[in-house]
Amino acid sequence: MDKKKIEKAVEMILEAIGEDPSREGLKRTPQRVAEMFEEVLSGYSQVPAKELRVHYEKENYEEIVLVRDIPLYSICEHHMLPFFGKAHVAYMPHRDRVAGLSKIVRAVEALARRLQVQERLTKQIADTIMEAIAPQGVLVVIEAEHFCMTMRGIRKA
């Protein structure tokens, strides 16, 4: 991520809306925005499938594994506004191939920290789990509030 380019773009936006980037309250805004983007879009530097290391259990376990209410925060790629909510991930292991519950959470986090749309994020989580641990099946449900709907446009959650 090129922080200097982001800083310059923020300065240009501030000027375009009629603000003075050298004003006291805005002097460090370009740097703060660049640091924010580096943090909230850190998923680009992660490989989500690596988070899903398979554990081999001595017993065959083929019952549903469910991780509910995984908090997620992402940025809508259409308006670059946040959306946030919860992911619910269920999978059915194939015999002795299981992943730790925290590994599922880490994969969701890595994928959410990119420019996203909810539909693609849901599919990417499911596809990542399928590829990494080859379960019998996977189900992903995301419930989220999108600021691009609540702050503008329809103004409804």
Coordinates of N, CA and C in Angstrom, one line a residue:
M1 N 0.8 -1.2 0.0 CA 0.0 0.0 0.0 C 0.9 1.2 0.0
D2 N 0.6 2.2 -0.9 CA 1.4 3.4 -1.0 C 0.8 4.5 -0.2
K3 N 1.3 4.6 1.1 CA 0.7 5.6 2.0 C 0.8 7.0 1.5
K4 N 1.9 7.4 0.8 CA 2.1 8.7 0.3 C 1.0 9.1 -0.8
K5 N 0.7 8.1 -1.6 CA -0.4 8.4 -2.6 C -1.7 8.6 -1.9
I6 N -2.0 7.8 -0.9 CA -3.3 8.0 -0.2 C -3.3 9.4 0.5
E7 N -2.2 9.8 1.1 CA -2.1 11.1 1.7 C -2.4 12.2 0.7
K8 N -1.8 12.1 -0.4 CA -2.0 13.1 -1.5 C -3.4 13.1 -2.0
A9 N -4.0 11.9 -2.1 CA -5.4 11.8 -2.5 C -6.4 12.5 -1.5
V10 N -6.1 12.3 -0.2 CA -6.9 12.8 0.8 C -6.8 14.4 0.8
E11 N -5.6 14.9 0.6 CA -5.4 16.3 0.5 C -6.2 16.9 -0.6
M12 N -6.2 16.2 -1.8 CA -7.0 16.6 -2.9 C -8.5 16.6 -2.7
I13 N -8.9 15.6 -2.0 CA -10.4 15.5 -1.6 C -10.7 16.7 -0.7
L14 N -9.9 16.9 0.3 CA -10.2 18.0 1.2 C -10.3 19.3 0.5
E15 N -9.4 19.6 -0.4 CA -9.4 20.8 -1.2 C -10.6 20.8 -2.1
A16 N -11.0 19.7 -2.7 CA -12.1 19.6 -3.6 C -13.5 19.9 -3.0
I17 N -13.6 19.6 -1.7 CA -14.8 19.9 -0.9 C -14.8 21.3 -0.3
G18 N -13.7 22.0 -0.5 CA -13.6 23.4 0.0 C -12.9 23.5 1.3
E19 N -12.3 22.5 1.8 CA -11.6 22.6 3.0 C -10.1 23.0 2.8
D20 N -9.5 23.4 3.9 CA -8.1 23.8 3.8 C -7.3 22.7 4.5
P21 N -6.5 21.9 3.8 CA -5.8 20.8 4.4 C -4.7 21.2 5.4
S22 N -4.4 22.5 5.4 CA -3.4 23.0 6.4 C -4.1 23.6 7.6
R23 N -5.4 23.5 7.7 CA -6.1 23.9 8.9 C -5.7 23.0 10.0
E24 N -5.7 23.6 11.2 CA -5.2 22.9 12.4 C -5.8 21.5 12.6
G25 N -7.1 21.4 12.5 CA -7.8 20.1 12.7 C -7.6 19.1 11.6
L26 N -7.1 19.6 10.4 CA -6.9 18.7 9.3 C -5.5 18.4 8.9
K27 N -4.5 19.0 9.6 CA -3.1 18.9 9.2 C -2.7 17.4 9.1
R28 N -3.1 16.6 10.1 CA -2.6 15.2 10.1 C -3.7 14.2 9.6
T29 N -4.8 14.8 9.1 CA -5.8 13.9 8.5 C -5.3 13.0 7.4
P30 N -4.6 13.5 6.4 CA -4.1 12.6 5.4 C -3.3 11.4 5.9
Q31 N -2.4 11.7 6.9 CA -1.6 10.6 7.5 C -2.5 9.6 8.3
R32 N -3.5 10.2 9.0 CA -4.4 9.3 9.8 C -5.2 8.4 8.8
V33 N -5.7 9.0 7.7 CA -6.5 8.2 6.8 C -5.6 7.1 6.2
A34 N -4.4 7.5 5.8 CA -3.5 6.4 5.2 C -3.3 5.3 6.2
E35 N -3.0 5.6 7.5 CA -2.8 4.6 8.5 C -4.1 3.8 8.7
M36 N -5.3 4.4 8.7 CA -6.5 3.7 8.8 C -6.7 2.7 7.7
F37 N -6.4 3.1 6.4 CA -6.6 2.2 5.3 C -5.6 1.1 5.4
E38 N -4.4 1.3 5.9 CA -3.4 0.3 6.0 C -3.9 -0.8 7.0
E39 N -4.6 -0.3 8.1 CA -5.1 -1.3 9.1 C -6.4 -2.0 8.6
V40 N -7.4 -1.2 8.1 CA -8.7 -1.9 7.8 C -8.6 -2.7 6.5
L41 N -7.6 -2.4 5.7 CA -7.4 -3.2 4.4 C -6.2 -4.1 4.5
S42 N -5.9 -4.5 5.7 CA -4.7 -5.4 5.9 C -4.9 -6.8 5.3
G43 N -6.1 -7.2 4.9 CA -6.3 -8.5 4.4 C -5.6 -8.8 3.1
Y44 N -5.3 -7.7 2.4 CA -4.6 -7.9 1.1 C -3.2 -8.6 1.3
S45 N -2.6 -8.4 2.5 CA -1.3 -9.0 2.8 C -1.4 -10.3 3.5
Q46 N -2.6 -10.9 3.6 CA -2.8 -12.2 4.2 C -3.3 -13.2 3.3
V47 N -3.0 -14.5 3.5 CA -3.5 -15.6 2.7 C -4.4 -16.3 3.6
P48 N -5.7 -16.1 3.5 CA -6.7 -16.7 4.4 C -6.6 -18.2 4.5
A49 N -6.3 -18.9 3.5 CA -6.3 -20.4 3.5 C -5.2 -20.9 4.5
K50 N -4.1 -20.1 4.6 CA -3.0 -20.4 5.5 C -3.5 -20.4 7.0
E51 N -4.5 -19.7 7.3 CA -5.1 -19.6 8.6 C -5.8 -20.9 9.0
L52 N -6.2 -21.6 7.9 CA -7.0 -22.9 8.1 C -6.2 -24.1 8.1
R53 N -5.3 -24.2 9.0 CA -4.5 -25.4 9.1 C -5.3 -26.6 9.6
V54 N -5.2 -27.7 8.9 CA -6.0 -28.9 9.3 C -5.4 -29.6 10.4
H55 N -6.3 -30.0 11.4 CA -5.9 -30.8 12.5 C -6.4 -32.2 12.2
Y56 N -5.7 -33.2 12.5 CA -6.1 -34.6 12.3 C -6.5 -35.1 13.7
E57 N -7.7 -35.5 13.8 CA -8.2 -36.1 15.1 C -8.1 -37.6 15.0
K58 N -7.9 -38.2 16.2 CA -7.8 -39.6 16.2 C -9.2 -40.3 15.9
E59 N -10.2 -39.6 16.3 CA -11.5 -40.1 16.0 C -12.1 -39.5 14.8
N60 N -12.9 -40.2 14.0 CA -13.6 -39.6 12.9 C -14.7 -38.7 13.4
Y61 N -14.7 -37.5 13.0 CA -15.7 -36.6 13.4 C -16.3 -36.0 12.2
E62 N -17.6 -36.3 12.0 CA -18.3 -35.9 10.8 C -19.6 -35.2 11.2
E63 N -19.7 -34.5 12.3 CA -20.8 -33.7 12.7 C -20.6 -32.3 12.4
I64 N -21.7 -31.5 12.3 CA -21.6 -30.1 12.0 C -20.8 -29.3 13.0
V65 N -19.9 -28.5 12.5 CA -19.1 -27.6 13.4 C -19.7 -26.2 13.0
L66 N -20.1 -25.4 14.0 CA -20.7 -24.1 13.8 C -20.0 -23.1 14.7
V67 N -19.5 -22.0 14.0 CA -19.0 -20.8 14.7 C -19.9 -19.7 14.4
R68 N -20.6 -19.2 15.4 CA -21.6 -18.2 15.3 C -21.1 -16.8 15.7
D69 N -21.8 -15.8 15.2 CA -21.5 -14.4 15.7 C -20.1 -14.0 15.6
I70 N -19.4 -14.3 14.5 CA -18.1 -13.8 14.3 C -18.1 -12.3 13.9
P71 N -17.6 -11.4 14.7 CA -17.7 -10.0 14.3 C -16.9 -9.7 13.0
L72 N -17.5 -8.9 12.1 CA -16.7 -8.6 10.9 C -16.9 -7.1 10.6
Y73 N -15.8 -6.5 10.1 CA -15.8 -5.1 9.7 C -15.2 -5.1 8.3
S74 N -15.8 -4.4 7.4 CA -15.3 -4.4 6.0 C -15.6 -3.0 5.4
I75 N -15.1 -2.8 4.2 CA -15.3 -1.6 3.4 C -15.9 -2.0 2.1
C76 N -17.1 -1.3 1.8 CA -17.8 -1.5 0.6 C -17.0 -1.0 -0.6
E77 N -16.7 -1.8 -1.6 CA -15.9 -1.4 -2.7 C -16.6 -0.4 -3.6
H78 N -17.9 -0.3 -3.5 CA -18.7 0.7 -4.4 C -18.6 2.1 -3.9
H79 N -18.7 2.3 -2.6 CA -18.7 3.6 -2.0 C -17.6 3.9 -1.0
M80 N -16.8 2.9 -0.7 CA -15.7 3.0 0.3 C -16.2 3.5 1.6
L81 N -17.4 3.0 2.0 CA -18.0 3.2 3.3 C -18.0 1.8 4.1
P82 N -17.9 1.9 5.4 CA -17.9 0.6 6.1 C -19.2 -0.2 6.1
F83 N -19.0 -1.5 6.2 CA -20.1 -2.3 6.6 C -19.6 -3.2 7.7
F84 N -20.5 -3.6 8.6 CA -20.1 -4.4 9.7 C -21.3 -5.3 10.2
G85 N -20.9 -6.4 10.8 CA -22.0 -7.3 11.2 C -21.4 -8.6 11.8
K86 N -22.0 -9.7 11.5 CA -21.6 -11.0 12.1 C -21.6 -12.0 11.0
A87 N -20.7 -12.9 11.0 CA -20.7 -14.0 10.1 C -21.0 -15.3 10.9
H88 N -21.7 -16.2 10.3 CA -22.0 -17.5 10.9 C -21.4 -18.5 10.0
V89 N -20.5 -19.4 10.4 CA -19.9 -20.3 9.5 C -20.1 -21.7 10.1
A90 N -20.6 -22.6 9.2 CA -20.8 -24.0 9.6 C -20.1 -24.9 8.5
Y91 N -19.5 -26.0 9.0 CA -19.0 -26.9 8.0 C -19.1 -28.3 8.6
M92 N -19.1 -29.3 7.7 CA -19.1 -30.7 8.1 C -17.8 -31.3 7.8
P93 N -17.0 -31.6 8.8 CA -15.6 -32.2 8.5 C -15.7 -33.5 7.7
H94 N -14.7 -33.8 7.0 CA -14.5 -35.0 6.3 C -13.6 -35.9 7.1
R95 N -14.2 -36.9 7.8 CA -13.5 -37.8 8.7 C -12.7 -37.1 9.7
D96 N -11.4 -37.1 9.6 CA -10.5 -36.6 10.7 C -10.0 -35.2 10.3
R97 N -10.5 -34.6 9.3 CA -9.9 -33.2 8.9 C -10.8 -32.1 9.5
V98 N -10.3 -31.5 10.6 CA -11.0 -30.4 11.2 C -10.0 -29.3 11.4
A99 N -10.6 -28.1 11.5 CA -9.9 -26.9 11.7 C -10.3 -26.3 13.1
G100 N -9.3 -25.7 13.8 CA -9.7 -25.0 15.0 C -10.6 -23.9 14.8
L101 N -11.5 -23.7 15.8 CA -12.5 -22.7 15.7 C -11.9 -21.3 15.5
S102 N -10.8 -21.0 16.1 CA -10.2 -19.7 16.0 C -9.6 -19.5 14.6
K103 N -9.3 -20.6 13.9 CA -8.8 -20.5 12.5 C -9.9 -20.0 11.6
I104 N -11.1 -20.5 11.8 CA -12.2 -20.0 11.0 C -12.4 -18.5 11.2
V105 N -12.3 -18.0 12.4 CA -12.4 -16.6 12.7 C -11.3 -15.8 12.0
R106 N -10.1 -16.3 12.0 CA -9.0 -15.6 11.4 C -9.2 -15.5 9.9
A107 N -9.7 -16.6 9.3 CA -9.9 -16.6 7.8 C -11.0 -15.5 7.5
V108 N -12.1 -15.5 8.3 CA -13.1 -14.4 8.1 C -12.5 -13.0 8.2
E109 N -11.7 -12.8 9.2 CA -11.1 -11.5 9.4 C -10.2 -11.1 8.2
A110 N -9.4 -12.0 7.7 CA -8.5 -11.7 6.6 C -9.2 -11.4 5.4
L111 N -10.3 -12.1 5.1 CA -11.1 -11.8 3.9 C -11.9 -10.5 4.0
A112 N -12.4 -10.2 5.2 CA -13.2 -9.0 5.4 C -12.4 -7.7 5.3
R113 N -11.1 -7.8 5.6 CA -10.2 -6.7 5.6 C -9.7 -6.4 4.2
R114 N -10.6 -6.3 3.3 CA -10.3 -6.0 1.9 C -11.5 -5.2 1.4
L115 N -11.4 -4.5 0.3 CA -12.6 -3.9 -0.3 C -13.5 -5.0 -0.7
Q116 N -14.8 -5.0 -0.3 CA -15.6 -6.1 -0.5 C -17.1 -5.7 -0.9
V117 N -17.8 -6.7 -1.3 CA -19.3 -6.7 -1.3 C -19.7 -7.9 -0.5
Q118 N -20.8 -7.8 0.2 CA -21.2 -8.9 1.1 C -21.3 -10.3 0.4
E119 N -21.9 -10.2 -0.8 CA -22.1 -11.5 -1.5 C -20.8 -12.2 -1.8
R120 N -19.8 -11.4 -2.3 CA -18.5 -12.0 -2.6 C -17.8 -12.5 -1.4
L121 N -17.8 -11.7 -0.3 CA -17.2 -12.1 0.9 C -17.8 -13.4 1.4
T122 N -19.1 -13.6 1.4 CA -19.7 -14.8 1.8 C -19.1 -16.0 1.0
K123 N -19.1 -15.8 -0.3 CA -18.5 -16.9 -1.2 C -17.1 -17.1 -1.0
Q124 N -16.3 -16.1 -0.8 CA -14.8 -16.3 -0.5 C -14.6 -17.1 0.8
I125 N -15.4 -16.8 1.8 CA -15.2 -17.5 3.0 C -15.5 -19.0 2.8
A126 N -16.6 -19.3 2.1 CA -17.0 -20.7 1.9 C -15.9 -21.4 1.0
D127 N -15.5 -20.7 -0.1 CA -14.5 -21.3 -1.0 C -13.2 -21.5 -0.3
T128 N -12.8 -20.6 0.6 CA -11.5 -20.8 1.3 C -11.6 -22.0 2.2
I129 N -12.7 -22.2 2.9 CA -12.8 -23.4 3.7 C -12.8 -24.6 2.9
M130 N -13.6 -24.6 1.8 CA -13.6 -25.8 1.0 C -12.2 -26.2 0.5
E131 N -11.5 -25.2 0.0 CA -10.2 -25.5 -0.5 C -9.2 -25.9 0.5
A132 N -9.2 -25.3 1.7 CA -8.2 -25.5 2.7 C -8.4 -26.8 3.5
I133 N -9.7 -27.2 3.8 CA -9.8 -28.4 4.7 C -10.7 -29.4 4.0
A134 N -11.2 -29.2 2.8 CA -12.0 -30.2 2.1 C -13.1 -30.8 2.9
P135 N -14.0 -30.0 3.5 CA -15.1 -30.6 4.3 C -16.1 -31.2 3.4
Q136 N -17.1 -31.9 4.0 CA -18.2 -32.5 3.2 C -19.1 -31.4 2.7
G137 N -19.1 -30.3 3.4 CA -19.9 -29.1 3.0 C -19.7 -27.9 3.9
V138 N -20.1 -26.8 3.4 CA -19.9 -25.5 4.2 C -21.1 -24.6 4.0
L139 N -21.4 -23.8 5.0 CA -22.5 -22.9 4.9 C -22.0 -21.6 5.6
V140 N -22.2 -20.5 4.9 CA -21.8 -19.2 5.5 C -22.9 -18.2 5.3
V141 N -23.3 -17.5 6.4 CA -24.3 -16.5 6.4 C -23.7 -15.3 7.1
I142 N -23.9 -14.1 6.4 CA -23.4 -12.9 6.9 C -24.6 -11.9 7.1
E143 N -24.7 -11.4 8.3 CA -25.7 -10.3 8.6 C -24.9 -9.0 8.8
A144 N -25.2 -8.0 8.0 CA -24.4 -6.8 8.1 C -25.2 -5.6 7.8
E145 N -24.7 -4.5 8.5 CA -25.3 -3.1 8.2 C -24.3 -2.4 7.3
H146 N -24.8 -1.8 6.2 CA -24.0 -1.2 5.3 C -24.2 0.3 5.4
F147 N -23.1 1.1 5.7 CA -23.3 2.5 5.8 C -23.7 3.2 4.4
C148 N -23.4 2.5 3.3 CA -23.7 3.0 2.0 C -25.3 3.0 1.8
M149 N -25.9 2.2 2.7 CA -27.4 2.2 2.7 C -28.0 3.0 3.8
T150 N -27.3 3.1 5.0 CA -27.9 3.8 6.1 C -27.5 5.3 6.1
M151 N -26.4 5.6 5.6 CA -25.9 7.0 5.6 C -26.4 7.8 4.4
R152 N -26.6 7.1 3.3 CA -27.0 7.7 2.0 C -28.0 6.8 1.3
G153 N -28.4 7.2 0.1 CA -29.3 6.3 -0.7 C -30.6 6.1 0.0
I154 N -30.9 4.9 0.3 CA -32.2 4.5 0.9 C -32.3 4.9 2.3
R155 N -31.2 5.1 3.0 CA -31.1 5.5 4.4 C -31.9 4.5 5.3
K156 N -31.8 3.2 5.1 CA -32.4 2.2 5.9 C -31.4 1.1 6.0
A157 N -31.5 0.4 7.2 CA -30.5 -0.7 7.5 C -31.0 -1.9 6.7

